[in-house]
Short mmCIF file of C-alpha atoms in Angstrom, two decimals:
data_model
loop_
_atom_site.label_atom_id
_atom_site.label_comp_id
_atom_site.label_asym_id
_atom_site.label_seq_id
_atom_site.Cartn_x
_atom_site.Cartn_y
_atom_site.Cartn_z
CA MET A 1 -2.30 12.01 -9.30
CA ALA A 2 -3.83 11.82 -6.13
CA ASN A 3 -0.81 12.07 -4.09
CA GLU A 4 -0.03 15.10 -5.94
CA ARG A 5 -3.09 16.82 -4.65
CA LEU A 6 -2.60 15.53 -1.11
CA ARG A 7 1.17 16.73 -1.32
CA ALA A 8 -0.27 20.27 -2.82
CA LEU A 9 -2.14 20.61 0.38
CA GLU A 10 0.86 19.65 2.82
CA GLU A 11 2.29 22.65 1.26
CA VAL A 12 -0.51 24.69 1.83
CA GLU A 13 -0.30 23.55 5.67
CA LYS A 14 3.07 24.97 5.34
CA GLU A 15 2.62 28.22 3.77
CA ILE A 16 -0.31 29.15 6.29
CA ALA A 17 2.42 28.37 9.32
CA MET A 18 4.68 30.46 7.07
CA ILE A 19 1.96 33.52 6.91
CA LEU A 20 1.71 33.72 10.73
CA GLN A 21 4.86 33.50 11.44
CA CYS A 22 5.85 36.68 9.03
CA ALA A 23 3.24 38.11 10.70
CA GLY A 24 4.96 37.87 14.09
CA ASN A 25 8.44 38.97 12.67
CA ILE A 26 6.68 41.88 11.33
CA VAL A 27 4.99 42.84 14.76
CA LEU A 28 8.11 42.16 16.82
CA GLU A 29 10.26 44.05 14.76
CA LEU A 30 8.08 47.10 14.75
CA SER A 31 8.35 46.62 18.37
CA LYS A 32 12.12 47.65 18.73
CA ASP A 33 13.31 50.99 18.90
CA LYS A 34 15.00 50.89 15.73
CA HIS A 35 13.49 48.76 12.70
CA ASN A 36 15.77 47.00 9.85
CA ALA A 37 13.56 48.47 6.96
CA SER A 38 14.84 45.58 4.53
CA PHE A 39 13.99 42.76 6.98
CA LEU A 40 10.28 44.41 7.58
CA ASP A 41 10.25 44.42 3.50
CA ARG A 42 11.53 41.12 2.93
CA GLN A 43 9.20 39.55 5.70
CA LEU A 44 6.34 41.76 4.10
CA VAL A 45 6.82 40.48 0.82
CA GLN A 46 6.95 36.73 1.94
CA PHE A 47 3.65 37.45 4.01
CA GLN A 48 1.79 38.73 0.78
CA SER A 49 3.09 35.70 -1.29
CA SER A 50 1.69 33.25 1.17
CA VAL A 51 -1.46 34.79 1.47
CA ASN A 52 -1.83 34.72 -2.06
CA ARG A 53 -0.57 31.36 -2.74
CA VAL A 54 -2.47 29.69 0.05
CA GLU A 55 -6.25 31.29 -1.50
CA ASN A 56 -5.12 30.25 -5.06
CA GLU A 57 -4.06 27.39 -4.40
CA LEU A 58 -7.15 26.15 -2.12
CA SER A 59 -9.66 28.02 -4.62
CA SER A 60 -8.04 25.74 -7.21
CA GLN A 61 -8.50 22.71 -5.21
CA ILE A 62 -12.31 23.64 -4.47
CA ARG A 63 -12.94 24.08 -8.55
CA TYR A 64 -11.56 20.69 -9.36
CA LEU A 65 -13.30 19.30 -6.68
CA THR A 66 -16.53 21.11 -7.85
CA GLN A 67 -16.16 19.26 -11.23
CA VAL A 68 -15.49 16.00 -10.28
CA ALA A 69 -17.18 15.22 -7.22
CA THR A 70 -20.42 13.04 -7.82
CA GLY A 71 -21.44 12.79 -4.06
CA GLN A 72 -22.06 8.90 -5.04
CA PRO A 73 -20.01 7.13 -2.81
CA HIS A 74 -17.15 4.77 -4.50
CA GLU A 75 -17.96 1.19 -5.07
CA GLY A 76 -14.45 -0.17 -6.27
CA SER A 77 -12.17 -2.62 -4.31
CA THR A 78 -9.55 -4.55 -4.74
CA TYR A 79 -10.79 -7.12 -2.52
CA SER A 80 -10.49 -9.53 -5.25
CA ALA A 81 -6.94 -9.48 -6.12
CA ARG A 82 -5.93 -8.93 -2.55
CA LYS A 83 -7.43 -12.36 -1.99
CA ASP A 84 -5.79 -14.19 -4.93
CA CYS A 85 -2.83 -12.70 -3.65
CA GLN A 86 -3.18 -13.66 -0.50
CA MET A 87 -4.17 -17.51 -1.70
CA ALA A 88 -0.92 -17.60 -3.62
CA LEU A 89 1.18 -16.30 -0.90
CA ASN A 90 -0.89 -19.21 1.27
CA ARG A 91 0.54 -21.49 -1.48
CA ALA A 92 3.92 -20.63 -1.48
CA GLU A 93 3.72 -21.21 2.76
CA TYR A 94 2.23 -24.56 2.03
CA ALA A 95 5.06 -25.61 -0.37
CA LYS A 96 7.52 -24.16 1.87
CA VAL A 97 6.26 -26.40 4.86
CA LYS A 98 5.82 -29.46 2.76
CA LEU A 99 9.48 -29.13 1.31
CA GLY A 100 10.84 -28.46 4.64
CA GLU A 101 9.56 -31.65 6.46
CA LEU A 102 10.80 -33.30 3.42
CA GLY A 103 14.15 -31.84 3.98
CA ARG A 104 14.41 -32.96 7.66
CA THR A 105 12.81 -36.63 6.61
CA CYS A 106 15.85 -37.13 4.23
CA GLU A 107 18.37 -35.66 7.11
CA VAL A 108 17.24 -38.28 9.37
CA MET A 109 17.08 -41.07 7.22
CA LEU A 110 20.86 -39.97 6.16
CA GLU A 111 21.77 -39.91 10.29
CA GLN A 112 20.20 -43.32 10.65
CA GLN A 113 22.03 -44.91 7.28
CA GLN A 114 25.67 -43.27 9.21
CA GLN A 115 25.00 -44.81 12.23
CA GLN A 116 23.96 -48.25 10.79
CA GLN A 117 27.51 -47.89 8.91
CA GLN A 118 29.40 -46.99 12.09
CA GLN A 119 27.60 -49.72 13.72
CA GLN A 120 29.04 -52.24 10.44
CA GLN A 121 32.59 -50.75 10.80
CA GLN A 122 33.09 -51.47 14.93
CA GLN A 123 31.48 -54.88 14.06
CA GLN A 124 34.16 -55.49 11.30
CA THR A 125 37.17 -54.36 13.55
CA MET B 1 -18.62 25.07 23.77
CA ALA B 2 -19.64 25.28 19.94
CA THR B 3 -22.74 23.53 19.25
CA GLN B 4 -22.04 20.87 16.50
CA ARG B 5 -22.30 22.02 13.05
CA VAL B 6 -25.32 20.23 11.00
CA LEU B 7 -23.39 18.81 7.93
CA PRO B 8 -24.82 20.45 4.24
CA GLN B 9 -26.81 18.09 2.10
CA SER B 10 -25.63 18.32 -1.30
CA LYS B 11 -21.95 18.40 -2.13
CA GLU B 12 -22.51 22.19 -4.16
CA THR B 13 -23.45 23.44 -0.63
CA LEU B 14 -20.58 21.79 1.10
CA LEU B 15 -17.88 22.94 -1.75
CA GLN B 16 -20.08 26.57 -1.44
CA ASN B 17 -19.01 26.13 2.34
CA TYR B 18 -15.57 25.41 1.51
CA ASN B 19 -15.07 28.79 -0.43
CA LYS B 20 -16.89 30.87 2.05
CA ARG B 21 -15.13 29.58 4.50
CA LEU B 22 -11.86 30.48 2.86
CA LYS B 23 -12.58 33.73 2.04
CA ASP B 24 -13.69 34.68 5.31
CA ASP B 25 -10.27 33.46 6.93
CA ILE B 26 -7.91 35.00 4.42
CA ARG B 27 -10.21 38.22 4.97
CA SER B 28 -9.93 37.74 8.85
CA ILE B 29 -6.09 37.40 8.23
CA LEU B 30 -5.30 40.59 6.33
CA ASP B 31 -8.07 42.74 8.00
CA ASN B 32 -6.65 41.58 11.54
CA PHE B 33 -3.09 42.71 10.64
CA THR B 34 -3.84 45.58 8.60
CA GLU B 35 -5.51 47.12 11.68
CA ILE B 36 -2.32 46.12 14.24
CA ILE B 37 0.14 47.82 11.62
CA LYS B 38 -2.24 50.72 11.73
CA THR B 39 -2.66 50.68 15.70
CA ALA B 40 1.17 50.47 16.17
CA LYS B 41 1.19 54.20 14.80
CA ILE B 42 2.10 56.66 17.47
CA GLU B 43 -0.16 59.33 17.63
CA ASP B 44 0.35 62.54 19.21
CA GLU B 45 -3.14 64.12 19.54
CA THR B 46 -5.30 61.22 21.48
CA GLN B 47 -8.90 61.48 23.09
CA VAL B 48 -7.77 60.14 26.40
CA SER B 49 -4.63 60.15 28.21
CA ARG B 50 -1.73 58.49 26.89
CA ALA B 51 -1.61 55.40 29.07
CA THR B 52 -5.57 54.63 28.68
CA GLN B 53 -4.56 55.17 25.02
CA ALA B 54 -1.88 52.33 25.29
CA GLU B 55 -3.88 50.27 27.54
CA GLN B 56 -6.58 50.37 24.98
CA ASP B 57 -3.95 49.97 21.69
CA HIS B 58 -2.52 47.37 23.75
CA TYR B 59 -5.72 45.15 24.16
CA GLU B 60 -7.23 45.80 20.73
CA MET B 61 -3.86 44.53 19.35
CA HIS B 62 -3.90 41.21 21.66
CA VAL B 63 -7.86 40.29 19.99
CA ARG B 64 -6.90 40.98 16.55
CA ALA B 65 -3.52 38.68 17.20
CA ALA B 66 -5.40 36.11 18.64
CA ASN B 67 -8.33 37.03 15.92
CA ILE B 68 -5.14 36.45 13.30
CA VAL B 69 -4.42 32.48 14.65
CA ARG B 70 -8.07 31.78 14.51
CA ALA B 71 -8.04 32.46 11.18
CA GLY B 72 -5.04 30.76 10.52
CA GLU B 73 -6.52 27.34 12.66
CA SER B 74 -9.72 27.81 10.64
CA LEU B 75 -7.61 27.65 7.22
CA MET B 76 -6.13 24.62 8.62
CA LYS B 77 -9.18 22.76 9.70
CA LEU B 78 -10.10 23.90 6.11
CA VAL B 79 -7.21 22.27 4.59
CA SER B 80 -7.70 18.86 6.49
CA ASP B 81 -11.76 18.70 5.46
CA LEU B 82 -10.71 19.42 1.58
CA LYS B 83 -7.87 16.66 1.73
CA GLN B 84 -10.75 14.18 3.57
CA PHE B 85 -13.10 15.20 0.59
CA LEU B 86 -10.64 14.82 -2.07
CA ILE B 87 -9.83 11.02 -0.71
CA LEU B 88 -13.80 10.34 -0.57
CA ASN B 89 -14.63 12.14 -3.46
CA ASP B 90 -12.21 12.37 -6.24
CA PHE B 91 -12.72 9.32 -8.12
CA PRO B 92 -10.08 9.61 -10.78
CA SER B 93 -7.65 9.78 -8.59
CA VAL B 94 -9.10 6.83 -6.65
CA ASN B 95 -9.76 5.02 -9.76
CA ASP B 96 -6.36 4.93 -10.65
CA ALA B 97 -5.32 3.77 -6.72
CA ILE B 98 -7.34 0.80 -7.16
CA SER B 99 -5.90 0.15 -10.43
CA LEU B 100 -2.66 0.57 -9.53
CA GLN B 101 -2.82 -1.72 -6.57
CA ASN B 102 -4.69 -4.12 -8.29
CA GLN B 103 -1.96 -4.50 -10.90
CA GLN B 104 0.67 -4.54 -8.25
CA LEU B 105 -1.25 -7.39 -6.25
CA ARG B 106 -1.84 -9.24 -9.46
CA SER B 107 2.06 -9.20 -10.42
CA LEU B 108 2.82 -10.52 -7.15
CA GLN B 109 0.50 -13.29 -7.60
CA GLU B 110 1.53 -14.43 -11.26
CA GLU B 111 5.33 -14.31 -9.89
CA CYS B 112 4.41 -16.17 -6.95
CA ASP B 113 2.75 -18.85 -8.98
CA LYS B 114 5.13 -19.18 -11.90
CA LYS B 115 8.02 -19.57 -9.28
CA LEU B 116 5.72 -22.65 -7.81
CA THR B 117 5.43 -23.99 -11.29
CA SER B 118 8.84 -24.20 -12.16
CA LEU B 119 9.54 -25.91 -8.64
CA ARG B 120 6.97 -27.80 -9.46
CA ASP B 121 8.30 -29.11 -12.57
CA GLU B 122 12.09 -29.58 -11.07
CA ILE B 123 10.41 -31.88 -8.53
CA ALA B 124 8.81 -33.77 -10.99
CA ILE B 125 12.49 -34.45 -12.70
CA ASP B 126 14.07 -35.24 -9.85
CA LEU B 127 11.25 -37.48 -8.61
CA TYR B 128 11.16 -39.07 -11.71
CA GLU B 129 15.02 -39.81 -11.69
CA LEU B 130 14.81 -41.08 -8.00
CA GLU B 131 11.88 -43.43 -8.78
CA GLU B 132 13.82 -44.81 -11.87
CA GLU B 133 16.13 -45.68 -9.08
CA TYR B 134 14.49 -46.79 -6.58
CA TYR B 135 12.44 -49.46 -8.36
CA SER B 136 15.03 -50.48 -10.29
CA SER B 137 16.88 -51.56 -6.85
CA SER B 138 16.17 -54.59 -4.98
CA TYR B 139 14.59 -52.53 -2.27
CA SER B 140 11.35 -51.86 -3.83
CA GLN B 141 8.46 -53.10 -2.68
CA TRP B 142 5.98 -51.64 -4.37
CA ASP B 143 2.30 -52.44 -5.33
CA SER B 144 1.89 -54.29 -9.00
CA THR B 145 -1.46 -52.03 -8.71
CA ASP B 146 0.76 -48.66 -8.77
CA LEU B 147 2.29 -47.16 -11.34
CA PRO B 148 5.14 -45.13 -10.75
CA LEU B 149 6.42 -42.06 -12.44
CA CYS B 150 9.12 -43.65 -15.01
CA GLU B 151 6.94 -46.64 -15.90
CA ALA B 152 4.17 -44.15 -16.79
CA TYR B 153 6.63 -42.51 -18.99
CA ARG B 154 7.80 -45.47 -20.33
CA GLN B 155 4.21 -47.12 -21.59
CA ARG B 156 3.14 -43.48 -22.82
CA ASP B 157 6.02 -43.66 -25.24
CA SER B 158 5.29 -47.39 -25.94
CA TRP B 159 1.81 -46.45 -26.97
CA ALA B 160 3.09 -43.21 -28.43
CA SER B 161 5.42 -45.63 -31.06
CA PRO B 162 3.90 -49.34 -30.79
CA GLY B 163 7.04 -50.59 -32.64
CA SER B 164 9.49 -49.81 -30.26
CA SER B 165 9.60 -52.33 -27.57
CA CYS B 166 8.48 -51.55 -24.04
CA SER B 167 11.33 -52.31 -21.39
CA SER B 168 9.76 -53.30 -18.32
CA THR B 169 11.80 -54.04 -15.47
CA GLN B 170 9.26 -56.13 -13.34
CA GLY B 171 8.28 -59.83 -14.53
CA ASP B 172 4.50 -59.34 -12.92
CA ARG B 173 3.65 -56.17 -15.13
CA GLU B 174 1.09 -57.99 -17.58
CA ASP B 175 -1.36 -57.50 -14.59
CA VAL B 176 -0.96 -53.63 -15.05
CA ASP B 177 -2.01 -53.70 -18.66
CA GLY B 178 -4.72 -52.13 -20.83
CA PRO B 179 -3.67 -48.60 -21.26
CA PRO B 180 -4.64 -46.53 -18.69
CA SER B 181 -7.23 -43.56 -19.62
CA GLN B 182 -5.09 -40.78 -21.52
CA GLU B 183 -5.69 -38.31 -18.31
CA THR B 184 -3.97 -40.52 -16.23
CA ASN B 185 -0.56 -39.75 -17.32
CA PRO B 186 -0.65 -36.26 -16.69
CA GLN B 187 -2.17 -36.70 -13.46
CA HIS B 188 0.95 -39.32 -12.81
CA HIS B 189 3.20 -36.54 -14.23
CA LEU B 190 1.87 -34.17 -11.90
CA ASN B 191 1.59 -36.00 -8.61
CA GLY B 192 4.50 -38.62 -9.32
CA HIS B 193 4.26 -41.96 -7.64
CA GLY B 194 1.21 -43.27 -5.49
CA THR B 195 -1.76 -41.51 -7.19
CA ALA B 196 -3.85 -44.55 -5.88
CA SER B 197 -7.24 -42.55 -7.05
CA ILE B 198 -6.25 -43.38 -10.30
CA GLU B 199 -9.09 -46.52 -11.84
CA LYS B 200 -7.29 -49.02 -14.13
CA PRO B 201 -9.64 -50.72 -16.35
#
């Protein structure tokens, strides 16, 4: 829900840029010797619609904030859940480290056993 | 250049300020644009010479165009302020974002713990078999006070069904008698061999 309102405000920013661009195109077209009437009409319609959209959208956002805002700071937080999750990840990391040590110990033991077997075979031959 | 604006005290004043800025900027854009279009009209009769009139019109258009751009930038600043106000004061969406984040973190934590628990159970099973193999071989040098996992299971089974014979692979196992307290068996089950902290009666 919050993302939708923020996205709507980002669209409003693009509309404001469109307003200025349309105004510039209209003045540029009027500066020419021969005007393209259809182009002027299109740009003017777009200019007016953008202005209306910006005004309506910003007015509705301000109206919504008038209803919703309390002036008090929000005191919610995700700290406890984040801490629990962090501890769970630490537990998993610790288990991974211990299993890694166990694996290395087993490999060392196996190498020693193989060396002993090779020595015994050499002695027999 | 411009003195710092004193922030309004209440949220109503702030929102009224936002409304005023919106209306003023939109009005500024429309009026200045309309005046530019009117100024672009060529008039035959002028009070001053054509060159002077042209220069005046040029300067006026310049100023009005700058006004339109200034109003546009002021609108952008207003949008930025509204975004900030929305993030800080839109409690329903902040609550939703917090609960969603909590839910995601808790599900991640539960998944992590579930996997660790299943890993623990698998390792306990393997440890049981390894201990059984080790203590039944001739290489074991275990202390009689220690109770390996396999023996703990055997004794627990024998206590559960007194009629069944308690098979023990070690002859001096009588020293380790007296049923350990019930709480030690789960501890053996959890920790495997070597939990010396268990007290035997």
